[in-house]
Every structure is written in C-alpha cells, then in structure tokens.
Amino acid sequence: MIRLRGTPSERGQAYGAQARDEIDEAVRVYRRWFASFARMSWDEVRAAALPHQKWLEESSPRHAGEIAGIAAGSERDVTEIVALNFRTEIAYRAVGGAALSECTVLGADATATIGGHVYVAQNWDWLTELLPVTVLLDVEFEGGRFVTVTEPGMLAKFGVNAAGVGLCVNLLGSDTHGLGGSFHTLAREVLESGSAVEAAWAVTGSRRAGSGNYLIGAASGELVDLEFNPVGYELHFPGNGTLAHTNHFLGQDPGVRDRLRFLPGLSPGTYFRQDRAQRLLAAEAEPGVDVAGLQRILRDHYGAPEGICRHDRPAGGGREVLGQTNVSVIIDLTAAELHYTLGCPCERDYERMVLPWA
C-alpha cells in the first residue's frame, strides 16, 4: 500500500517516487498496447494527451497538479502520466469506438443482504502484464481519505472512502468522444465525494471525455448504477435490492450508439455475462446476499472464455478475448472491509482487509 498525504503536488511526487518502477513498466506495457490496438506510436499518444492536459489544467487544477507531481516523482514527462490517466479516451477515439469486453460489477443493498449490509463488488479484467504492478493507494486529501486499487500513475480506479462511498467500474464504448474528465479522473472525483448523491453529481455535472459505467454504493444505504458518455447519462436503481452491469449500455436511449450496435464482429459475450450475473444475484438474494455468495458469483465461468471469472488466453481466432481477471474485490460498505484476490478468484482465497479508518 502506498500512503499519500499533503498538497496535491506533494502527494503526486510521493506517489511517483514510490511507484517509479511500476510506472516505468506501465509505460512499457502501454507503448506496446497503443501500437497494437490503436496503431499509435508513443509520440502520437503523448501528442493526443495534450488537449486533455490543457483541459485538466483549466478545469481541475488540483488533479493536474497531482499528475504533474507524479511525473516529477517518477522522472517521466507529464504528457506520459496524462496519457496513462486518459488511455481509454485516447485509444478508443483513435480506433473509432471499439472497446474490449472487460469487467463485471455487482451490487446489493440492505434489502437483499444478510444482516442489512451494502456491498459493491467487481472483477477487474484487463491486460495480464499489469497485474504485477497494480497499486493500492491510501490517499488523504483535502477533507477526506480513500483507498483505491489502480494502475501505476493513475489517480484512481475502484475503491472506497472514509465517508462510506464505494465505487466499482466497467468500460462502455460508443461512437462519441469529447474533452472532459476521463474514466479514471472521474473515478477520483467519485472517491472524493461525501455521499452517493454527491458522487453521482460529480459525474453528471462534469464534462466527460468518453463512456463508462460506475456502480456507486454508500454505507448509508444508497446503491445506484450510473452509465455515462460525453452527451448524457442514465441512473439505474435496484428493483430487487441488487444491480449488475457488464460492458454495454442498459439505458434505452443513451444519446450515443453503443459500439456493439455499429461495429461488426464484436462478441456478444457482454450480454451473456449481464444475464448470468443478474440471475446469480437473484438466486443469492433469496436467502440473502453475503460475502461468500458474491465470491461464488465472481468465480463463475459460464460463457468461458468470456465468463465473469476470466482467464488469460491469446487474442485472435475471431474471439474478443484479452487478458484475465487481475483483481477481484468485494467492498462491504457497512463493515468497512475489503475482500480481494490478486489474480483469478477461482484459483485462490480472498484476503480480508479492514479499512484504515474503521
């Protein structure tokens, strides 16, 4: 765990210095990934980061200062750290909206759980090479504290804060792109929020550079799934106390075209995972969802190799499969505990971490 405190610049410099080797490796991985997936050289990626850097400096100087600090601490150019934080938006703009099928998120509120707990959970499926350098940040910021699991150099991904707000995330792809907060900088905004409503507002009230899905829960009882894109958003609330989301828009009119609607040859695996996750959650809710039940769902292989628990296999062969489940996480917002595995959850036991403010 990397613990960060102080001003944005001080936090960034400490982060960059402590994770310098991991950031170096992340840059190497993304140089290769951009070249193969988006057909972009690293110089082209850094040039594409410049408009995002300018927007961030004008609209969110606090986060721009932290990113500049990360660059200084890791001895990288600031455009490289911006590129890491906007990698989704830069790459998917370049390839015209394509997106790989990745994460599954799950949520359950007090009406569907044993003991009235509120849970958010997910499998983070992504490039296998990034698992060894994945970082856990413990950040004290102006007015609060949060813990996030993320990639080196990034401000945030999924996590939970001391106000009891938890976040799980998954990717959406569309035909529309813009300037605004990125998937990862908006995640940071959510984790700096004091309530579920404030967390949702941090996204709905901001300009957004791309598309994504955030599952937001709160220890006070709220649970909401927020789909967003550059032109709109939609909120989904639990009808039976549970929520699940994969990698396509569930809203009837998102205001953009889902990448699955206009790009030929993409796997429909996300639809299978969505149905499977909903069915498994409903089955667990009958007696009551708990940590063990969520673990069972996150270990499920139905639809393999595109199941909820995903294993590494070579891409190609006409199948949209890349990477593996790098981290599986269950956040118990009521008990202020985090249960996680590094790597596929079917192959190991979950570790339990009591959150530092509990």
GROMACS .gro file of C-alpha atoms in nm:
model
  358
    1MET     CA    1   0.000   0.000   0.000
    2ILE     CA    2   0.125   0.347  -0.090
    3ARG     CA    3   0.013   0.610   0.159
    4LEU     CA    4  -0.020   0.966   0.026
    5ARG     CA    5  -0.085   1.291   0.210
    6GLY     CA    6  -0.010   1.663   0.181
    7THR     CA    7  -0.082   1.902  -0.105
    8PRO     CA    8  -0.173   1.766  -0.450
    9SER     CA    9   0.184   1.827  -0.566
   10GLU     CA   10   0.331   1.659  -0.257
   11ARG     CA   11   0.101   1.359  -0.294
   12GLY     CA   12   0.189   1.327  -0.659
   13GLN     CA   13   0.564   1.347  -0.602
   14ALA     CA   14   0.547   1.086  -0.326
   15TYR     CA   15   0.336   0.859  -0.546
   16GLY     CA   16   0.570   0.896  -0.843
   17ALA     CA   17   0.881   0.833  -0.636
   18GLN     CA   18   0.742   0.527  -0.454
   19ALA     CA   19   0.592   0.371  -0.768
   20ARG     CA   20   0.865   0.475  -1.015
   21ASP     CA   21   0.948   0.121  -1.126
   22GLU     CA   22   0.580   0.029  -1.158
   23ILE     CA   23   0.511   0.343  -1.363
   24ASP     CA   24   0.806   0.264  -1.590
   25GLU     CA   25   0.660  -0.081  -1.651
   26ALA     CA   26   0.310   0.059  -1.712
   27VAL     CA   27   0.454   0.294  -1.976
   28ARG     CA   28   0.629  -0.001  -2.144
   29VAL     CA   29   0.306  -0.203  -2.142
   30TYR     CA   30   0.100   0.082  -2.285
   31ARG     CA   31   0.356   0.168  -2.551
   32ARG     CA   32   0.307  -0.186  -2.681
   33TRP     CA   33  -0.071  -0.181  -2.632
   34PHE     CA   34  -0.125   0.150  -2.812
   35ALA     CA   35   0.092   0.028  -3.100
   36SER     CA   36  -0.102  -0.298  -3.142
   37PHE     CA   37  -0.457  -0.189  -3.052
   38ALA     CA   38  -0.472   0.173  -3.172
   39ARG     CA   39  -0.181   0.172  -3.423
   40MET     CA   40  -0.032   0.473  -3.243
   41SER     CA   41   0.332   0.542  -3.164
   42TRP     CA   42   0.411   0.666  -2.813
   43ASP     CA   43   0.491   1.010  -2.955
   44GLU     CA   44   0.145   1.017  -3.114
   45VAL     CA   45  -0.011   0.911  -2.784
   46ARG     CA   46   0.169   1.192  -2.599
   47ALA     CA   47   0.057   1.443  -2.862
   48ALA     CA   48  -0.303   1.320  -2.825
   49ALA     CA   49  -0.271   1.373  -2.449
   50LEU     CA   50  -0.202   1.746  -2.485
   51PRO     CA   51  -0.566   1.863  -2.528
   52HIS     CA   52  -0.663   1.653  -2.225
   53GLN     CA   53  -0.375   1.803  -2.026
   54LYS     CA   54  -0.487   2.155  -2.115
   55TRP     CA   55  -0.847   2.076  -2.021
   56LEU     CA   56  -0.737   1.929  -1.689
   57GLU     CA   57  -0.517   2.228  -1.605
   58GLU     CA   58  -0.805   2.466  -1.675
   59SER     CA   59  -1.090   2.266  -1.521
   60SER     CA   60  -0.929   2.063  -1.243
   61PRO     CA   61  -0.601   2.227  -1.139
   62ARG     CA   62  -0.585   2.016  -0.822
   63HIS     CA   63  -0.573   1.694  -1.018
   64ALA     CA   64  -0.348   1.848  -1.284
   65GLY     CA   65  -0.108   1.940  -1.004
   66GLU     CA   66  -0.110   1.589  -0.867
   67ILE     CA   67  -0.042   1.443  -1.212
   68ALA     CA   68   0.245   1.689  -1.258
   69GLY     CA   69   0.378   1.574  -0.921
   70ILE     CA   70   0.357   1.208  -1.026
   71ALA     CA   71   0.555   1.293  -1.338
   72ALA     CA   72   0.822   1.474  -1.135
   73GLY     CA   73   0.847   1.196  -0.877
   74SER     CA   74   0.871   0.921  -1.138
   75GLU     CA   75   1.103   1.124  -1.366
   76ARG     CA   76   0.863   1.096  -1.662
   77ASP     CA   77   0.727   1.367  -1.889
   78VAL     CA   78   0.390   1.495  -1.769
   79THR     CA   79   0.228   1.403  -2.103
   80GLU     CA   80   0.306   1.038  -2.030
   81ILE     CA   81   0.121   1.047  -1.698
   82VAL     CA   82  -0.170   1.230  -1.862
   83ALA     CA   83  -0.171   0.958  -2.130
   84LEU     CA   84  -0.196   0.689  -1.863
   85ASN     CA   85  -0.491   0.865  -1.699
   86PHE     CA   86  -0.665   0.922  -2.034
   87ARG     CA   87  -0.553   0.598  -2.202
   88THR     CA   88  -0.910   0.479  -2.255
   89GLU     CA   89  -1.027   0.800  -2.419
   90ILE     CA   90  -0.716   0.841  -2.638
   91ALA     CA   91  -0.715   0.482  -2.763
   92TYR     CA   92  -1.085   0.444  -2.831
   93ARG     CA   93  -1.107   0.775  -3.014
   94ALA     CA   94  -0.824   0.653  -3.238
   95VAL     CA   95  -0.992   0.320  -3.319
   96GLY     CA   96  -1.338   0.465  -3.376
   97GLY     CA   97  -1.525   0.346  -3.071
   98ALA     CA   98  -1.415  -0.016  -3.039
   99ALA     CA   99  -1.380  -0.141  -2.687
  100LEU     CA  100  -1.277  -0.472  -2.542
  101SER     CA  101  -1.515  -0.669  -2.324
  102GLU     CA  102  -1.388  -0.642  -1.970
  103CYS     CA  103  -1.523  -0.607  -1.616
  104THR     CA  104  -1.836  -0.724  -1.435
  105VAL     CA  105  -1.975  -0.524  -1.141
  106LEU     CA  106  -2.224  -0.637  -0.875
  107GLY     CA  107  -2.413  -0.455  -0.601
  108ALA     CA  108  -2.658  -0.540  -0.325
  109ASP     CA  109  -2.834  -0.309  -0.081
  110ALA     CA  110  -2.964  -0.375   0.269
  111THR     CA  111  -3.296  -0.518   0.146
  112ALA     CA  112  -3.123  -0.809  -0.030
  113THR     CA  113  -2.839  -0.897   0.208
  114ILE     CA  114  -2.785  -1.093   0.525
  115GLY     CA  115  -2.752  -0.851   0.814
  116GLY     CA  116  -2.856  -0.548   0.611
  117HIS     CA  117  -2.511  -0.481   0.464
  118VAL     CA  118  -2.444  -0.281   0.147
  119TYR     CA  119  -2.195  -0.432  -0.098
  120VAL     CA  120  -2.030  -0.330  -0.424
  121ALA     CA  121  -1.807  -0.580  -0.599
  122GLN     CA  122  -1.630  -0.644  -0.926
  123ASN     CA  123  -1.383  -0.843  -1.130
  124TRP     CA  124  -1.133  -0.613  -1.297
  125ASP     CA  125  -1.045  -0.782  -1.626
  126TRP     CA  126  -0.757  -0.628  -1.818
  127LEU     CA  127  -0.405  -0.677  -1.952
  128THR     CA  128  -0.234  -0.962  -1.769
  129GLU     CA  129   0.101  -0.778  -1.773
  130LEU     CA  130  -0.037  -0.512  -1.541
  131LEU     CA  131  -0.121  -0.745  -1.252
  132PRO     CA  132   0.232  -0.747  -1.104
  133VAL     CA  133   0.245  -0.366  -1.094
  134THR     CA  134  -0.111  -0.294  -0.974
  135VAL     CA  135  -0.102  -0.050  -0.681
  136LEU     CA  136  -0.315   0.010  -0.372
  137LEU     CA  137  -0.327   0.377  -0.273
  138ASP     CA  138  -0.431   0.515   0.065
  139VAL     CA  139  -0.489   0.885   0.000
  140GLU     CA  140  -0.559   1.163   0.248
  141PHE     CA  141  -0.695   1.459   0.053
  142GLU     CA  142  -0.845   1.794   0.143
  143GLY     CA  143  -1.143   1.690   0.354
  144GLY     CA  144  -1.124   1.312   0.349
  145ARG     CA  145  -0.948   0.983   0.282
  146PHE     CA  146  -0.993   0.697   0.038
  147VAL     CA  147  -0.838   0.367  -0.070
  148THR     CA  148  -0.823   0.273  -0.438
  149VAL     CA  149  -0.686  -0.015  -0.643
  150THR     CA  150  -0.548   0.125  -0.967
  151GLU     CA  151  -0.278   0.112  -1.230
  152PRO     CA  152   0.057   0.286  -1.172
  153GLY     CA  153   0.043   0.660  -1.234
  154MET     CA  154  -0.336   0.676  -1.240
  155LEU     CA  155  -0.532   0.888  -0.992
  156ALA     CA  156  -0.792   0.619  -0.912
  157LYS     CA  157  -0.998   0.326  -1.034
  158PHE     CA  158  -1.224   0.132  -0.795
  159GLY     CA  159  -1.226   0.184  -0.420
  160VAL     CA  160  -1.396   0.326  -0.113
  161ASN     CA  161  -1.367   0.634   0.105
  162ALA     CA  162  -1.397   0.715   0.474
  163ALA     CA  163  -1.744   0.864   0.419
  164GLY     CA  164  -1.862   0.515   0.324
  165VAL     CA  165  -1.890   0.577  -0.052
  166GLY     CA  166  -1.776   0.282  -0.264
  167LEU     CA  167  -1.709   0.262  -0.637
  168CYS     CA  168  -1.680  -0.025  -0.885
  169VAL     CA  169  -1.628   0.041  -1.255
  170ASN     CA  170  -1.656  -0.103  -1.602
  171LEU     CA  171  -1.598   0.016  -1.953
  172LEU     CA  172  -1.856   0.120  -2.212
  173GLY     CA  173  -1.780   0.212  -2.573
  174SER     CA  174  -1.968   0.443  -2.809
  175ASP     CA  175  -1.933   0.641  -3.129
  176THR     CA  176  -1.898   0.974  -2.945
  177HIS     CA  177  -1.588   1.131  -2.788
  178GLY     CA  178  -1.506   1.468  -2.640
  179LEU     CA  179  -1.299   1.668  -2.393
  180GLY     CA  180  -1.365   1.638  -2.023
  181GLY     CA  181  -1.295   1.413  -1.730
  182SER     CA  182  -1.158   1.070  -1.810
  183PHE     CA  183  -1.276   0.733  -1.685
  184HIS     CA  184  -1.001   0.747  -1.423
  185THR     CA  185  -1.009   1.116  -1.324
  186LEU     CA  186  -1.387   1.099  -1.278
  187ALA     CA  187  -1.336   0.791  -1.059
  188ARG     CA  188  -1.115   1.011  -0.842
  189GLU     CA  189  -1.396   1.269  -0.820
  190VAL     CA  190  -1.636   0.998  -0.702
  191LEU     CA  191  -1.394   0.878  -0.434
  192GLU     CA  192  -1.358   1.233  -0.305
  193SER     CA  193  -1.737   1.263  -0.258
  194GLY     CA  194  -1.916   1.265   0.075
  195SER     CA  195  -2.233   1.081  -0.030
  196ALA     CA  196  -2.378   0.871  -0.311
  197VAL     CA  197  -2.571   1.170  -0.444
  198GLU     CA  198  -2.259   1.386  -0.443
  199ALA     CA  199  -2.066   1.105  -0.612
  200ALA     CA  200  -2.322   1.075  -0.893
  201TRP     CA  201  -2.330   1.454  -0.930
  202ALA     CA  202  -1.951   1.460  -0.964
  203VAL     CA  203  -2.004   1.269  -1.290
  204THR     CA  204  -2.337   1.402  -1.418
  205GLY     CA  205  -2.233   1.762  -1.351
  206SER     CA  206  -1.899   1.731  -1.531
  207ARG     CA  207  -1.787   1.729  -1.890
  208ARG     CA  208  -1.696   1.374  -1.990
  209ALA     CA  209  -1.439   1.269  -2.249
  210GLY     CA  210  -1.568   0.916  -2.301
  211SER     CA  211  -1.812   0.649  -2.189
  212GLY     CA  212  -1.822   0.430  -1.882
  213ASN     CA  213  -2.025   0.275  -1.605
  214TYR     CA  214  -1.990   0.339  -1.232
  215LEU     CA  215  -2.160   0.133  -0.964
  216ILE     CA  216  -2.183   0.358  -0.659
  217GLY     CA  217  -2.287   0.247  -0.312
  218ALA     CA  218  -2.290   0.405   0.031
  219ALA     CA  219  -2.285   0.273   0.385
  220SER     CA  220  -2.594   0.490   0.447
  221GLY     CA  221  -2.789   0.255   0.218
  222GLU     CA  222  -2.789   0.402  -0.134
  223LEU     CA  223  -2.700   0.194  -0.439
  224VAL     CA  224  -2.704   0.327  -0.796
  225ASP     CA  225  -2.558   0.233  -1.131
  226LEU     CA  226  -2.452   0.529  -1.346
  227GLU     CA  227  -2.397   0.493  -1.720
  228PHE     CA  228  -2.232   0.797  -1.877
  229ASN     CA  229  -2.098   0.923  -2.208
  230PRO     CA  230  -1.995   1.264  -2.347
  231VAL     CA  231  -2.353   1.376  -2.417
  232GLY     CA  232  -2.565   1.214  -2.147
  233TYR     CA  233  -2.608   0.975  -1.859
  234GLU     CA  234  -2.863   0.739  -1.706
  235LEU     CA  235  -2.914   0.622  -1.349
  236HIS     CA  236  -3.034   0.269  -1.268
  237PHE     CA  237  -3.162   0.180  -0.922
  238PRO     CA  238  -3.205  -0.172  -0.777
  239GLY     CA  239  -3.551  -0.312  -0.834
  240ASN     CA  240  -3.499  -0.612  -0.607
  241GLY     CA  241  -3.209  -0.485  -0.398
  242THR     CA  242  -2.941  -0.590  -0.647
  243LEU     CA  243  -2.762  -0.446  -0.950
  244ALA     CA  244  -2.526  -0.594  -1.208
  245HIS     CA  245  -2.358  -0.441  -1.511
  246THR     CA  246  -2.121  -0.558  -1.783
  247ASN     CA  247  -1.995  -0.378  -2.097
  248HIS     CA  248  -2.298  -0.247  -2.288
  249PHE     CA  249  -2.547   0.032  -2.228
  250LEU     CA  250  -2.864  -0.080  -2.049
  251GLY     CA  251  -3.040   0.253  -2.095
  252GLN     CA  252  -3.294   0.263  -2.378
  253ASP     CA  253  -3.171   0.597  -2.516
  254PRO     CA  254  -2.815   0.675  -2.409
  255GLY     CA  255  -2.781   0.951  -2.670
  256VAL     CA  256  -2.493   0.770  -2.840
  257ARG     CA  257  -2.457   0.450  -3.037
  258ASP     CA  258  -2.323   0.158  -2.833
  259ARG     CA  259  -2.014   0.015  -3.002
  260LEU     CA  260  -2.194  -0.320  -3.027
  261ARG     CA  261  -2.458  -0.156  -3.248
  262PHE     CA  262  -2.226  -0.031  -3.521
  263LEU     CA  263  -1.902  -0.231  -3.511
  264PRO     CA  264  -1.924  -0.568  -3.688
  265GLY     CA  265  -1.758  -0.874  -3.547
  266LEU     CA  266  -1.769  -0.783  -3.176
  267SER     CA  267  -1.855  -1.066  -2.942
  268PRO     CA  268  -2.198  -1.057  -2.772
  269GLY     CA  269  -2.038  -1.201  -2.459
  270THR     CA  270  -2.126  -0.895  -2.252
  271TYR     CA  271  -2.498  -0.973  -2.293
  272PHE     CA  272  -2.445  -1.330  -2.171
  273ARG     CA  273  -2.248  -1.209  -1.867
  274GLN     CA  274  -2.515  -0.949  -1.788
  275ASP     CA  275  -2.792  -1.209  -1.785
  276ARG     CA  276  -2.579  -1.457  -1.591
  277ALA     CA  277  -2.479  -1.202  -1.325
  278GLN     CA  278  -2.839  -1.090  -1.276
  279ARG     CA  279  -2.963  -1.448  -1.241
  280LEU     CA  280  -2.689  -1.542  -0.994
  281LEU     CA  281  -2.752  -1.230  -0.785
  282ALA     CA  282  -3.125  -1.301  -0.776
  283ALA     CA  283  -3.056  -1.657  -0.660
  284GLU     CA  284  -2.826  -1.533  -0.383
  285ALA     CA  285  -3.080  -1.271  -0.275
  286GLU     CA  286  -3.342  -1.535  -0.199
  287PRO     CA  287  -3.171  -1.636   0.127
  288GLY     CA  288  -2.969  -1.311   0.138
  289VAL     CA  289  -2.650  -1.191  -0.032
  290ASP     CA  290  -2.330  -1.208   0.170
  291VAL     CA  291  -1.956  -1.208   0.103
  292ALA     CA  292  -1.947  -1.583   0.034
  293GLY     CA  293  -2.231  -1.551  -0.218
  294LEU     CA  294  -2.058  -1.269  -0.402
  295GLN     CA  295  -1.741  -1.476  -0.411
  296ARG     CA  296  -1.932  -1.760  -0.576
  297ILE     CA  297  -2.060  -1.526  -0.846
  298LEU     CA  298  -1.720  -1.370  -0.911
  299ARG     CA  299  -1.573  -1.720  -0.957
  300ASP     CA  300  -1.832  -1.818  -1.219
  301HIS     CA  301  -1.709  -1.939  -1.562
  302TYR     CA  302  -2.036  -1.959  -1.755
  303GLY     CA  303  -1.967  -1.837  -2.111
  304ALA     CA  304  -1.592  -1.902  -2.084
  305PRO     CA  305  -1.357  -1.767  -2.203
  306GLU     CA  306  -1.576  -1.457  -2.159
  307GLY     CA  307  -1.718  -1.552  -1.822
  308ILE     CA  308  -1.738  -1.341  -1.508
  309CYS     CA  309  -1.409  -1.500  -1.396
  310ARG     CA  310  -1.178  -1.461  -1.693
  311HIS     CA  311  -0.856  -1.645  -1.769
  312ASP     CA  312  -0.572  -1.535  -1.991
  313ARG     CA  313  -0.565  -1.673  -2.342
  314PRO     CA  314  -0.412  -1.547  -2.667
  315ALA     CA  315  -0.624  -1.295  -2.855
  316GLY     CA  316  -0.728  -1.384  -3.207
  317GLY     CA  317  -0.925  -1.660  -3.369
  318GLY     CA  318  -1.220  -1.427  -3.417
  319ARG     CA  319  -1.291  -1.411  -3.043
  320GLU     CA  320  -1.286  -1.086  -2.848
  321VAL     CA  321  -1.084  -1.203  -2.552
  322LEU     CA  322  -0.792  -1.026  -2.391
  323GLY     CA  323  -0.625  -1.054  -2.054
  324GLN     CA  324  -0.762  -1.200  -1.736
  325THR     CA  325  -0.925  -1.112  -1.406
  326ASN     CA  326  -0.640  -0.921  -1.246
  327VAL     CA  327  -0.821  -0.823  -0.925
  328SER     CA  328  -1.147  -0.943  -0.773
  329VAL     CA  329  -1.286  -0.718  -0.500
  330ILE     CA  330  -1.585  -0.711  -0.266
  331ILE     CA  331  -1.633  -0.392  -0.066
  332ASP     CA  332  -1.851  -0.428   0.244
  333LEU     CA  333  -1.952  -0.067   0.295
  334THR     CA  334  -2.136  -0.143   0.618
  335ALA     CA  335  -1.847  -0.321   0.789
  336ALA     CA  336  -1.576  -0.104   0.625
  337GLU     CA  337  -1.396  -0.411   0.493
  338LEU     CA  338  -1.243  -0.501   0.160
  339HIS     CA  339  -1.215  -0.862   0.038
  340TYR     CA  340  -0.988  -0.918  -0.261
  341THR     CA  341  -0.779  -1.153  -0.470
  342LEU     CA  342  -0.484  -1.069  -0.691
  343GLY     CA  343  -0.547  -1.282  -0.996
  344CYS     CA  344  -0.841  -1.505  -1.086
  345PRO     CA  345  -1.060  -1.559  -0.778
  346CYS     CA  346  -1.130  -1.924  -0.867
  347GLU     CA  347  -0.764  -2.006  -0.803
  348ARG     CA  348  -0.712  -1.850  -0.459
  349ASP     CA  349  -0.878  -1.745  -0.137
  350TYR     CA  350  -0.996  -1.391  -0.080
  351GLU     CA  351  -0.789  -1.179   0.154
  352ARG     CA  352  -0.971  -0.956   0.405
  353MET     CA  353  -0.857  -0.602   0.479
  354VAL     CA  354  -1.014  -0.382   0.745
  355LEU     CA  355  -1.017  -0.030   0.602
  356PRO     CA  356  -0.776   0.207   0.780
  357TRP     CA  357  -1.046   0.438   0.918
  358ALA     CA  358  -1.261   0.157   1.062
   0.00000   0.00000   0.00000
